[in-house]
mmCIF file of C-alpha atoms in Angstrom:
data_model
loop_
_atom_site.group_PDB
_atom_site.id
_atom_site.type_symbol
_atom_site.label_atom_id
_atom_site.label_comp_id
_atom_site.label_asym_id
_atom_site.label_seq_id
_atom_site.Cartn_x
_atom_site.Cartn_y
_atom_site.Cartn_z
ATOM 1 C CA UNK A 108 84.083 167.790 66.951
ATOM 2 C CA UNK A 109 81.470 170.405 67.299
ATOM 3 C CA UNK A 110 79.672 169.460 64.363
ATOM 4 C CA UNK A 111 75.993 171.108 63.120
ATOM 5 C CA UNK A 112 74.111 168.867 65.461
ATOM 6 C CA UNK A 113 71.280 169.323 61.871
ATOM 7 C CA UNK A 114 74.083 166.914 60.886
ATOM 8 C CA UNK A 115 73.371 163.803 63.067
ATOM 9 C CA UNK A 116 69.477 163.920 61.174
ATOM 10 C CA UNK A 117 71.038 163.286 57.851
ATOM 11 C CA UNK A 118 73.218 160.900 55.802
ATOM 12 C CA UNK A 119 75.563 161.029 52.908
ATOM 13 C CA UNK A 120 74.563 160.561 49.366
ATOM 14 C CA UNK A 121 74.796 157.202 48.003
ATOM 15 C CA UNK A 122 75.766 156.771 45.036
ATOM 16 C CA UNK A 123 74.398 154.113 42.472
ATOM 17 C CA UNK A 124 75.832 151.101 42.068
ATOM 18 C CA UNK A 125 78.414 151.332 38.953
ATOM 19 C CA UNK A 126 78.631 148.779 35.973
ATOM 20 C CA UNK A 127 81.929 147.062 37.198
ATOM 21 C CA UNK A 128 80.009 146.449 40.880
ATOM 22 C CA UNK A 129 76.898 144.757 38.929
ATOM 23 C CA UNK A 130 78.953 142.364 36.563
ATOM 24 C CA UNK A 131 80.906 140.980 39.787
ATOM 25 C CA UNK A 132 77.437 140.620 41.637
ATOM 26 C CA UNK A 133 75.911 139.122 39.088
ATOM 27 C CA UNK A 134 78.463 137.430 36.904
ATOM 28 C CA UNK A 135 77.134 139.539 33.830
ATOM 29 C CA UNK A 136 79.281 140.416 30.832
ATOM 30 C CA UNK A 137 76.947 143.469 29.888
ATOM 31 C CA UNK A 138 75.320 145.728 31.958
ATOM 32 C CA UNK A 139 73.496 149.229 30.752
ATOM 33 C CA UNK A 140 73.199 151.807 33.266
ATOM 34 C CA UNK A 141 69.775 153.849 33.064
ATOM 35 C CA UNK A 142 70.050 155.268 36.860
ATOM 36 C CA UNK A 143 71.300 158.713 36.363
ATOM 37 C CA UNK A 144 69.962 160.146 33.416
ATOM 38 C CA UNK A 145 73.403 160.361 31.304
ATOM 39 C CA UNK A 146 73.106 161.011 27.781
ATOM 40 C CA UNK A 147 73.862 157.713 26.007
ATOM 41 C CA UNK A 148 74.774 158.659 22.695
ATOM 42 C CA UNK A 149 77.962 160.708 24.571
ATOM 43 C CA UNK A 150 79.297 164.148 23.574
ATOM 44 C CA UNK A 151 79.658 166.446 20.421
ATOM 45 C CA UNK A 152 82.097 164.553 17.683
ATOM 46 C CA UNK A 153 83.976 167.920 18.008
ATOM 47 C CA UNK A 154 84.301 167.883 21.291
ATOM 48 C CA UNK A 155 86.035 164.215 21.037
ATOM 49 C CA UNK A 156 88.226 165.870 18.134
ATOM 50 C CA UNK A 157 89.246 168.651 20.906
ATOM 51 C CA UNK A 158 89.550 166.622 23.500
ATOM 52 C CA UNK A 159 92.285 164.304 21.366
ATOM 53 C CA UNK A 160 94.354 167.243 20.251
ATOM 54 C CA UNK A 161 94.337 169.678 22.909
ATOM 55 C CA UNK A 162 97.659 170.595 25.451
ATOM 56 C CA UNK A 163 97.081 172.598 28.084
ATOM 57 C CA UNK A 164 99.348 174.223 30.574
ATOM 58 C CA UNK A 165 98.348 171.756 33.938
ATOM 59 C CA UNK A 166 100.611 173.976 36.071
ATOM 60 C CA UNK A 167 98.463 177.241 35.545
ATOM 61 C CA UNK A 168 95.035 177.861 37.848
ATOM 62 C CA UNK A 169 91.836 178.302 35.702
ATOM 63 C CA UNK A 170 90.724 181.392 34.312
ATOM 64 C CA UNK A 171 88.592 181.735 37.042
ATOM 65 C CA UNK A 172 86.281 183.998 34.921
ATOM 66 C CA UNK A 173 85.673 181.440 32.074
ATOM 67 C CA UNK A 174 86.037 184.328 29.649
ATOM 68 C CA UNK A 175 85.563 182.313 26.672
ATOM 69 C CA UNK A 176 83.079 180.242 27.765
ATOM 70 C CA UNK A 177 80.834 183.547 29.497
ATOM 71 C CA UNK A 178 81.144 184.972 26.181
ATOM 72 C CA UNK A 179 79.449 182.127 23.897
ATOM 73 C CA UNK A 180 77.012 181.522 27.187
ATOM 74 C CA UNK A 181 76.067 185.564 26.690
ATOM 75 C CA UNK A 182 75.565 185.308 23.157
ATOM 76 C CA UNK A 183 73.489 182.320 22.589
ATOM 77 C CA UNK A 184 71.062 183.459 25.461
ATOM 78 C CA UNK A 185 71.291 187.398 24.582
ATOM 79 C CA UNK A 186 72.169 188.615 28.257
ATOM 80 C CA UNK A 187 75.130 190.283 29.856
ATOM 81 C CA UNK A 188 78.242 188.787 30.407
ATOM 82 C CA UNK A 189 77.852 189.721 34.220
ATOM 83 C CA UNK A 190 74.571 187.882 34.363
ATOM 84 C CA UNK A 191 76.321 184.229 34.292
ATOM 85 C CA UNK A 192 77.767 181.927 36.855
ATOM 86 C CA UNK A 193 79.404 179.331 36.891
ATOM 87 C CA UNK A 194 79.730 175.762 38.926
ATOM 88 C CA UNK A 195 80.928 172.644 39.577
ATOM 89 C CA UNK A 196 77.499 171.426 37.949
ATOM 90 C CA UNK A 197 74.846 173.266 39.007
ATOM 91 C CA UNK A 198 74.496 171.178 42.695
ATOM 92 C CA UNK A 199 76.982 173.295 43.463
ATOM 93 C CA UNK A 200 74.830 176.546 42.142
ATOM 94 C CA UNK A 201 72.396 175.492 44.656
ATOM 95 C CA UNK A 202 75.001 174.719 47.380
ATOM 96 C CA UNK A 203 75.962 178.765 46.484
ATOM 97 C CA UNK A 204 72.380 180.234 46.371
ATOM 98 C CA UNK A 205 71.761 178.249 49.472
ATOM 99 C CA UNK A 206 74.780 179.407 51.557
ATOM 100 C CA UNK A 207 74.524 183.348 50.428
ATOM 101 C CA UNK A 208 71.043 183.362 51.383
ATOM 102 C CA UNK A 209 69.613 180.615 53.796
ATOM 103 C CA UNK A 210 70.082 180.721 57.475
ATOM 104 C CA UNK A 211 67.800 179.508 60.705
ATOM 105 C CA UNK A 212 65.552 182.916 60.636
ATOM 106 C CA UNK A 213 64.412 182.668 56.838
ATOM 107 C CA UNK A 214 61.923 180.074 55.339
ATOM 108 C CA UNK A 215 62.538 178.179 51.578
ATOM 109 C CA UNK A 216 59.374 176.317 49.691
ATOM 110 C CA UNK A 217 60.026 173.568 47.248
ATOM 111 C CA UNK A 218 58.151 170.403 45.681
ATOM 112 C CA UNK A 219 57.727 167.302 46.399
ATOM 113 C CA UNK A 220 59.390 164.631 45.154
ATOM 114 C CA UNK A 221 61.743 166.715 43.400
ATOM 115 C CA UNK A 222 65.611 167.263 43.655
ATOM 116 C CA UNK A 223 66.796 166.252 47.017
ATOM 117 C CA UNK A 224 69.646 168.995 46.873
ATOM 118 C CA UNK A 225 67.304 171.575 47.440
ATOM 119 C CA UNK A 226 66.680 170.267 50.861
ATOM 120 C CA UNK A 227 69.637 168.819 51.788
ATOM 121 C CA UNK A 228 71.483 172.322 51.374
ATOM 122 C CA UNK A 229 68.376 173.881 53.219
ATOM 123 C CA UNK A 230 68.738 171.589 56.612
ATOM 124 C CA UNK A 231 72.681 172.518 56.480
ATOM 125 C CA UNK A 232 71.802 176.004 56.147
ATOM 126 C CA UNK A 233 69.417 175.526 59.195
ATOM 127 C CA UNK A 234 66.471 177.323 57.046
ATOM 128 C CA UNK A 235 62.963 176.315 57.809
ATOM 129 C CA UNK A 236 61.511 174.164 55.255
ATOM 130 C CA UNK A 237 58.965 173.682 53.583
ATOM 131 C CA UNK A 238 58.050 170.963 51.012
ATOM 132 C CA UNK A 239 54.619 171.108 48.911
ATOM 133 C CA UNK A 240 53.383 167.857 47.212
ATOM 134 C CA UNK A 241 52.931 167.911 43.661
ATOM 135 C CA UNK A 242 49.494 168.069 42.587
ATOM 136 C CA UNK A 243 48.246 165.538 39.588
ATOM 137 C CA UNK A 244 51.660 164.955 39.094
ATOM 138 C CA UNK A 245 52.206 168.968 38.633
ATOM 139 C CA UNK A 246 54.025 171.468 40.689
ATOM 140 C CA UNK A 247 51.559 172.701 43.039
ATOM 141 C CA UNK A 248 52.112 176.581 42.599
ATOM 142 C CA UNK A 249 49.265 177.817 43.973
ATOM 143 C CA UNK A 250 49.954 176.186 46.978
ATOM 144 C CA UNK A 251 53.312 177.330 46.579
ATOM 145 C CA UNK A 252 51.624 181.026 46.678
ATOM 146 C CA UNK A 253 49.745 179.833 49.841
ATOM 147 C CA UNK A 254 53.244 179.159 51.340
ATOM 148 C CA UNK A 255 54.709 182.167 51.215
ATOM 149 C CA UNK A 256 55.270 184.151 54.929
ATOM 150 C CA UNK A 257 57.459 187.221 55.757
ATOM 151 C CA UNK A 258 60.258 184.783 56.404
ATOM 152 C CA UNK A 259 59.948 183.706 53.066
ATOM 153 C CA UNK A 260 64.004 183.832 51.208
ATOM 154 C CA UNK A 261 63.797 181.417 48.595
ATOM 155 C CA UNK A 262 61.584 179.390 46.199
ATOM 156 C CA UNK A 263 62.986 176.280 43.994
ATOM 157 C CA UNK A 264 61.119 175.351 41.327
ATOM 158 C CA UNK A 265 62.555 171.926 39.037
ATOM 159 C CA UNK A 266 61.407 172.391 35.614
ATOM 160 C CA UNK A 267 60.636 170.129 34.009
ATOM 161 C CA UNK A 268 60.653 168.002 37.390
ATOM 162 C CA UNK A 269 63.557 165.868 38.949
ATOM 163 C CA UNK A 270 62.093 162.847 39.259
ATOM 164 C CA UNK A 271 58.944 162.687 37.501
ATOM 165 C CA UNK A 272 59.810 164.444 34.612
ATOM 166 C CA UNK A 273 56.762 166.886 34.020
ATOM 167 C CA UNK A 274 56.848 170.389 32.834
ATOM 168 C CA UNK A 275 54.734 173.347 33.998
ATOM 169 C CA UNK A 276 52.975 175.249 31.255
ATOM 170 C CA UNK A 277 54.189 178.437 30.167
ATOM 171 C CA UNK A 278 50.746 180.782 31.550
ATOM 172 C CA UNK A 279 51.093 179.114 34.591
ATOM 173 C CA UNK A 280 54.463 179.670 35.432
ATOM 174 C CA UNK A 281 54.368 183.255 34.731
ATOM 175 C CA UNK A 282 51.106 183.720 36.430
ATOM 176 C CA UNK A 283 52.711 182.466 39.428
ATOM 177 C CA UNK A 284 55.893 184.580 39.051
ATOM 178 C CA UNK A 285 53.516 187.547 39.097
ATOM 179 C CA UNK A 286 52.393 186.866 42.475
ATOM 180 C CA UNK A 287 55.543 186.256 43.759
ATOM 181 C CA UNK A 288 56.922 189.078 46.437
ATOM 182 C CA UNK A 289 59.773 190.952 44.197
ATOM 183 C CA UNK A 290 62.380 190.247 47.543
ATOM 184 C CA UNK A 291 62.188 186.250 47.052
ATOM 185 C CA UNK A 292 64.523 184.516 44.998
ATOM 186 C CA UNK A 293 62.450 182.157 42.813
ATOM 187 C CA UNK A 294 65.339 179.380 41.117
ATOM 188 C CA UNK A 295 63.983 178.192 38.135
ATOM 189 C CA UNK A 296 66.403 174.638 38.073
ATOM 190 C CA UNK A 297 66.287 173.523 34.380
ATOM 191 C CA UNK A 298 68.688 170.884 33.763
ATOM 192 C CA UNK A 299 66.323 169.057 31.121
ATOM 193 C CA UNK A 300 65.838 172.041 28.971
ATOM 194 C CA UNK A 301 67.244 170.503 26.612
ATOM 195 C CA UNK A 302 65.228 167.850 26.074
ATOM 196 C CA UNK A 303 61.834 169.063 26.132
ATOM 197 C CA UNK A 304 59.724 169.046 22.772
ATOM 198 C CA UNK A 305 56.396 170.471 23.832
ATOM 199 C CA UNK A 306 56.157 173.362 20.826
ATOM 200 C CA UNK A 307 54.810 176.137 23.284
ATOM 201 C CA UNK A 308 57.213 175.450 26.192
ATOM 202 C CA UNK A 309 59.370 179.361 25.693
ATOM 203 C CA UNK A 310 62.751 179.872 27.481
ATOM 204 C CA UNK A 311 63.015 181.320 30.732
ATOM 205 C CA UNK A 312 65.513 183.111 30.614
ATOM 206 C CA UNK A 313 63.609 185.692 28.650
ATOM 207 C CA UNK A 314 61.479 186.217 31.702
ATOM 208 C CA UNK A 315 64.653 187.890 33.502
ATOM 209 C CA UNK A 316 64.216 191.159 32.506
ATOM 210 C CA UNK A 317 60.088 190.873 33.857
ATOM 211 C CA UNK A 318 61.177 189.424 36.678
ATOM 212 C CA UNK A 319 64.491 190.166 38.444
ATOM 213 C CA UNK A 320 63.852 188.207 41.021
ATOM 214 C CA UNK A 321 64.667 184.843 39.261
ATOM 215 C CA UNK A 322 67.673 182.819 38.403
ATOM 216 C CA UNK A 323 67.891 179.693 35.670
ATOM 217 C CA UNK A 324 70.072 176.970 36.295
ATOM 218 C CA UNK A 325 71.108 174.855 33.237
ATOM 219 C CA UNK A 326 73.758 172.380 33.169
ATOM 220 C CA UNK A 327 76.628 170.495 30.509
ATOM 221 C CA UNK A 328 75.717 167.222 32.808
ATOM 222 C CA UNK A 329 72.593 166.079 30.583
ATOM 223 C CA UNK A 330 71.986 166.417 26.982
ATOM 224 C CA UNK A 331 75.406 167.902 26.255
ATOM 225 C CA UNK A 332 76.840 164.659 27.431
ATOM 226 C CA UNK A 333 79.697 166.379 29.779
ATOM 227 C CA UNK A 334 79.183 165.079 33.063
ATOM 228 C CA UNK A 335 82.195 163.957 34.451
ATOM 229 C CA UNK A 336 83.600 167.639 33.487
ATOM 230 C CA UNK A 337 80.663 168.514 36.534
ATOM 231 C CA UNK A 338 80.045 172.076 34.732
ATOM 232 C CA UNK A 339 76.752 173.755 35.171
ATOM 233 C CA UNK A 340 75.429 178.033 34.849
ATOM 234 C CA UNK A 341 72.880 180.325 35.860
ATOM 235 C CA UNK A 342 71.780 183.121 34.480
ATOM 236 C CA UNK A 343 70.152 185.897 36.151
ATOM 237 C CA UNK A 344 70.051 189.624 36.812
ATOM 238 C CA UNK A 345 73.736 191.191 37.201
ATOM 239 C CA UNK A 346 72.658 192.433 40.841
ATOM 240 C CA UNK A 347 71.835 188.770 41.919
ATOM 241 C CA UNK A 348 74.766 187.385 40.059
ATOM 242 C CA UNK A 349 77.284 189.721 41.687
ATOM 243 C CA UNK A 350 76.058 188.632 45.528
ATOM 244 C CA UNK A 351 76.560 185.152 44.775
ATOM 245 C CA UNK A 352 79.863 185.117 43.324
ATOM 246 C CA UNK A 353 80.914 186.685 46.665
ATOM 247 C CA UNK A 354 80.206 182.873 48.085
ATOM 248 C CA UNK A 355 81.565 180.927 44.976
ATOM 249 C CA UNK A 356 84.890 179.512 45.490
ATOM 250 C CA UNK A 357 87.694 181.107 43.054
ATOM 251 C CA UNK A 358 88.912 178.654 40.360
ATOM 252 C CA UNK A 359 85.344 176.411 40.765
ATOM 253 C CA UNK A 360 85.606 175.064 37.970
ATOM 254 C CA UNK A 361 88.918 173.475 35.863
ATOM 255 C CA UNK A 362 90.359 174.288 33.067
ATOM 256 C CA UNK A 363 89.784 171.554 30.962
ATOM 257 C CA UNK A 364 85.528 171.679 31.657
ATOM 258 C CA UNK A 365 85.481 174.979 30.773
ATOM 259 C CA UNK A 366 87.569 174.533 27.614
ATOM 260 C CA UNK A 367 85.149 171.319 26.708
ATOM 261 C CA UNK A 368 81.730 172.949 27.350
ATOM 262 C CA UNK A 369 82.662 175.825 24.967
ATOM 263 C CA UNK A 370 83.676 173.662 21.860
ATOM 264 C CA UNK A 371 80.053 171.881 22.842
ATOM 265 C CA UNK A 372 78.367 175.021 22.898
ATOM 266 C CA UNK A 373 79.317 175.025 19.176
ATOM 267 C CA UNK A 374 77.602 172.126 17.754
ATOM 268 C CA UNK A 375 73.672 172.438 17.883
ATOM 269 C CA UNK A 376 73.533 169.435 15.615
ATOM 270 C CA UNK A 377 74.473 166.878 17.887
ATOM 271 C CA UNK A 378 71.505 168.548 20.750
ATOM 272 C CA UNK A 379 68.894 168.910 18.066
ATOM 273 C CA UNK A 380 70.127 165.402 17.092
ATOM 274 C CA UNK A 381 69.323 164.123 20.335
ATOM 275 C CA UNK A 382 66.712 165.567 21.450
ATOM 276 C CA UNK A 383 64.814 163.703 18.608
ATOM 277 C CA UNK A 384 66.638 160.334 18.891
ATOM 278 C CA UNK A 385 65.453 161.108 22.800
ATOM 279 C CA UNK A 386 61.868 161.767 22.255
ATOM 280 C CA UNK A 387 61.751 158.961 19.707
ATOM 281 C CA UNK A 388 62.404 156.372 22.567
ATOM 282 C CA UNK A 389 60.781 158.420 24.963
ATOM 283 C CA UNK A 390 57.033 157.201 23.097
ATOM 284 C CA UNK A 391 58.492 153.691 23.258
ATOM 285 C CA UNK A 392 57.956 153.456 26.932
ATOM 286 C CA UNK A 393 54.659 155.401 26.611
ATOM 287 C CA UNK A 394 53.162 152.988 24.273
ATOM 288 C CA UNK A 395 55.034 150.024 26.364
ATOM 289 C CA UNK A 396 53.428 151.281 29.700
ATOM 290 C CA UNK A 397 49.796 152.024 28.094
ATOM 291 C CA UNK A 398 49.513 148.552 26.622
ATOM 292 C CA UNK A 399 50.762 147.116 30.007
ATOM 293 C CA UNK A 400 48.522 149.010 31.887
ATOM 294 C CA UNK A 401 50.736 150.723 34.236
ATOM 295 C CA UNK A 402 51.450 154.339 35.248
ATOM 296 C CA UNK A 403 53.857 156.147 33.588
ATOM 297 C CA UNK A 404 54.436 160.316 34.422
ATOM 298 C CA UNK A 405 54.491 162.382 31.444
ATOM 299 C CA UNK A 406 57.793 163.219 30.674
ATOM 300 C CA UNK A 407 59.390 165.775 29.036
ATOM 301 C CA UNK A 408 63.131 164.598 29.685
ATOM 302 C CA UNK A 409 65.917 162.681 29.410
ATOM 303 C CA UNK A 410 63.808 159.514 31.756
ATOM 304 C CA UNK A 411 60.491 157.957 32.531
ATOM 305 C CA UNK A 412 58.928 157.542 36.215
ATOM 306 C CA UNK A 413 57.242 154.247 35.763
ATOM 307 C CA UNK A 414 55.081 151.992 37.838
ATOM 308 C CA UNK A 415 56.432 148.931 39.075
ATOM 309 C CA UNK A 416 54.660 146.015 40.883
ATOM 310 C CA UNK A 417 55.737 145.067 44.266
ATOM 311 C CA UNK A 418 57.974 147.121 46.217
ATOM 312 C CA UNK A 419 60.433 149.481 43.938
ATOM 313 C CA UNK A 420 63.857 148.084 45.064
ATOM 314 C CA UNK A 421 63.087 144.879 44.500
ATOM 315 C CA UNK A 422 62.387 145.576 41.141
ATOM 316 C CA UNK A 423 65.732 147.117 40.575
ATOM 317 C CA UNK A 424 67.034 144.264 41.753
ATOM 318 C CA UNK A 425 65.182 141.975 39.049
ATOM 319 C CA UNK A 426 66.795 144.472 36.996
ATOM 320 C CA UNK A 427 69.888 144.490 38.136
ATOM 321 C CA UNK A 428 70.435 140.473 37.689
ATOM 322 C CA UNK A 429 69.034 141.140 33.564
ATOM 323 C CA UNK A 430 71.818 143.790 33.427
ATOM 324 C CA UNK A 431 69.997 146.970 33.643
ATOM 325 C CA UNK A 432 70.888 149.517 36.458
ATOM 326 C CA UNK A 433 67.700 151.844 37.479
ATOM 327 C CA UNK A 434 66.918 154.177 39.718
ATOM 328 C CA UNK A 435 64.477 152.890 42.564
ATOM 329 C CA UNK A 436 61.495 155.067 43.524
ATOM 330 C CA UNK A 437 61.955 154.356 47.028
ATOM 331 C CA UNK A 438 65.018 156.654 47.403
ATOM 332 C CA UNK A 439 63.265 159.616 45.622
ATOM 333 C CA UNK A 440 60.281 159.788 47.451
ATOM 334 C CA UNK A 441 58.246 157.911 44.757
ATOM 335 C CA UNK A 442 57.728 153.927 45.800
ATOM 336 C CA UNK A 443 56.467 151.672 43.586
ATOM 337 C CA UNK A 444 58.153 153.215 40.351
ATOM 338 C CA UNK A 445 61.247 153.250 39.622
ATOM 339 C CA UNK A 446 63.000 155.925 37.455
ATOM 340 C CA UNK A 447 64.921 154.882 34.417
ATOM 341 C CA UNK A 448 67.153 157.145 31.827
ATOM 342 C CA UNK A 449 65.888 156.829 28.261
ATOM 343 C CA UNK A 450 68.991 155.150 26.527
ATOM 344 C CA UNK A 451 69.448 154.144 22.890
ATOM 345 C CA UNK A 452 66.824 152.277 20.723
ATOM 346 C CA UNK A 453 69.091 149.049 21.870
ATOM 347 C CA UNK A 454 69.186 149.473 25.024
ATOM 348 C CA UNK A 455 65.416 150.426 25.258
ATOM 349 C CA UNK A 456 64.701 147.401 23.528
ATOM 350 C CA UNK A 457 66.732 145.056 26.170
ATOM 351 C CA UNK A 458 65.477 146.989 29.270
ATOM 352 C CA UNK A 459 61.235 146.780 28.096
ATOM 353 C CA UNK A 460 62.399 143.220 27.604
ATOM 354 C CA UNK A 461 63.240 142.621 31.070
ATOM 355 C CA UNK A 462 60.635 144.564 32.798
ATOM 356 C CA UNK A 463 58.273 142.554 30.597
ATOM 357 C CA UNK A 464 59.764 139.586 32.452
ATOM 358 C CA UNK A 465 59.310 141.749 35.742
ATOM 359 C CA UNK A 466 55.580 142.022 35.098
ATOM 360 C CA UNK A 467 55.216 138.413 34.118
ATOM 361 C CA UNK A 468 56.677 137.116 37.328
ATOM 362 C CA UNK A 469 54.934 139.576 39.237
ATOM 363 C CA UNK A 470 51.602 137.925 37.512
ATOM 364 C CA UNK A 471 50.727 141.132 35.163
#
């Protein structure tokens, strides 16, 4: 097979390890999974209700336009119908901007540690790469600027930040759009929108009509609770918009997601809801790491990057065996923290428990 030799350089993803797998390891009756930053108080109660009384004809392809769904999208952000897309989630958004755009004679800048799709689709692409460490925990964006050649296609930008959670500041983000060369596509990937509290974070999406050379990604995965639906969007200018759909695959997304994530579109309670329940928890394990005296990244999401000691899959591990799945640093380019979702008061409670027990045996 005459396969991208870029190909031989890289490896699959690996997925977690899923309840089921920990209970036979470890002969546990409960385990909570914090790993992948699912919302744990589930969907919409009206999306349930749909969900239980809804037929659908299985035989028929999708409306490959998600006309209903476009048209709530449109309204709630105040754009054009024609500026939306839509994906299988929004890694396949990226997968889309990626393939329309990268190739082996242009050049892409993005953070690091940050979303590891952004650079996976890059390589595959064969795009020159390159990756620009955060600064005090902060995308660097003036180095970002610095960057920046005649090859120059696209620049991602993950806010707030995938995996530390942090959130650039409104002035800075648009004083660094400013400077940015109208012919580069600048994705603004913004999956934890919905989660962020700060009162003078604004939404993006206004920015479009400034600058029409960005695109926000937003997604059904996180706070609406519809992950397994994998339905994500990205709204942009209508010029931008049309290109891409000339790469997206007809009939991306099914039916039934696209059904789902417009009945959730219509109940703000539940987000509001959790978005406080969320940030409730979310000073939990601020206090918890400030009286334990380890790091902790400011977060304005759905998770908390948190210092561990010792090496950051062995503390999974410990974590594992007292039921609690987590995501270890060492596979997102963070060692020595490990990344965990921010789950319910209960399950909050049981986790600090254990990682108290991790810092005990660990002599802190």
């Amino acid at each position: 097979m005459q396969w991208k030799k870029v190909l031989s350089t890289m490896k699959p993803y690996k997925p977690g390890r899923s309840t089921e797998e920990v209970k036979k390891a470890y002969r546990l009756d409960k385990v909570v999974k914090l790993a992948s930053n699912e919302n744990p108080y589930g969907c919409a109660s009206t999306v349930a209700e749909f969900l239980s009384g809804t037929t659908m004809p299985f035989e028929i392809y999708p409306d490959g336009h998600g006309t209903t769904l476009r048209a709530k999208l449109a309204e709630k952000h105040d754009v054009d119908e024609s500026s939306i897309l839509f994906g299988n989630g929004s890694d396949e958004i990226i997968s889309i901007i990626s393939r329309a755009i990268l190739d082996e004679k242009v050049h892409t800048i993005m953070p690091t540690p940050s979303f590891p799709q952004y650079a996976h689709n890059a390589k595959i692409e064969g795009a020159e790469i390159t990756e620009i460490p955060l600064k005090d925990e902060h995308h660097d964006l003036n180095d970002f600027i610095g960057a920046i050649n005649d090859r120059t296609a696209i620049i991602w930008v993950c806010n707030p930040n995938n995996p530390t959670g942090s959130l650039i500041p409104n002035d800075e983000l648009e004083s660094f759009l400013e400077r940015v060369p109208e012919n580069i596509l600048v994705v603004l990937d913004e999956a934890y929108y919905e989660y962020v509290t700060d009162p003078d974070h604004a939404d993006s999406i206004a920015l479009i009509d400034r600058f029409p050379n960005i695109i926000v990604l937003r997604t059904f995965s996180k706070a609406y609770g519809l992950a397994s639906f994998r339905i994500g969007y990205a709204v942009g200018s209508s010029v931008i918009i049309t290109e891409l759909n000339k790469v997206r695959n007809p009939f991306n997304n099914n039916t039934l997601a696209v059904a789902v994530a417009s009945k959730a579109l219509e109940d703000d309670a539940f987000i509001d809801m959790c978005r406080k329940l969320n940030a409730a928890q979310r000073e939990r394990y601020k206090t918890f790491a400030s009286e334990k005296r380890i790091h902790m990244f400011d977060s304005e999401t759905n998770f908390v990057l948190m210092e561990v000691p010792g090496d950051a899959d062995e503390a999974s591990e410990f974590l594992l065996k007292h039921g609690y799945i987590v995501r270890s640093g060492n596979a997102l380019g963070t060692p020595g923290y490990v990344r965990i979702t921010i789950g319910t008061e209960e399950q909050n409670t049981g986790l600090l428990q254990a990682f108290t027990l991790l810092l005990q045996e660990k002599g802190r």
